[in-house]
Amino acid sequence: GDSVTQMEGPVTLSEEAFLTINCTYTATGYPSLFWYVQYPGEGLQLLLKATKADDKGSNKGFEATYRKETTSFHLEKGSVQVSDSAVYFCASSSGSARQLTFGSGTQLTVLP
Amino acid sequence: GAGVSQSPSNKVTEKGKDVELRCDPISGHTALYWYRQSLGQGLEFLIYFQGNSAPDKSGLPSDRFSAERTGGSVSTLTIQRTQQEDSAVYLCASSLGQATNYGYTFGSGTRLTVV
């Protein structure tokens, strides 16, 4: 079945630092890929998605590119803010699966 | 409604008691999912409803867990004879169609504590 592996946290950065959170997947066929964010005390929110190879999803300064050759969907942001502190989840959904498969989440803390 | 609504937001129950968790999805969303998020863990799929089709129960961890969806809208997740390992945040999500295309909209979850 599908699986998603993302880098373990916690990740602590200073404000304006560059962020990368690695995510790799295994799936049958060509999955759609997602990043979700969970701010403290809130539910998960869709951050960005990509549905085919070489697509780049972007939102709120975050980007991730669907790399079929490396089966990766790494999340990046050029300059993080304190308000980006949250847990980030990578997820995949292949055509044969009717639900999303999530990674274990990466806790990000941004210090002022 | 505007979002996925879950109730209660917090529930403390004694070991051995039954609990019911409610999810009210976004109007018009045909797909509804339940996940469990344990401390320090990722999201564990529990059950999936799509329209009037038979639900996919493949993620339910034991026969103490059951769920129903009435009229293609509101869903109730029931846990019978609760155990301490059932303590977790239970998340409901809905989707306009296949998750592959649309992703999910999540509720804020119900934090269940079994004492």
Short mmCIF file of C-alpha atoms in Angstrom, two decimals, chain B residues 36 40 47:
data_model
loop_
_atom_site.label_atom_id
_atom_site.label_comp_id
_atom_site.label_asym_id
_atom_site.label_seq_id
_atom_site.Cartn_x
_atom_site.Cartn_y
_atom_site.Cartn_z
CA ARG B 36 -7.25 9.12 14.78
CA GLY B 40 3.38 11.91 18.74
CA ILE B 47 -13.29 4.61 8.21
#
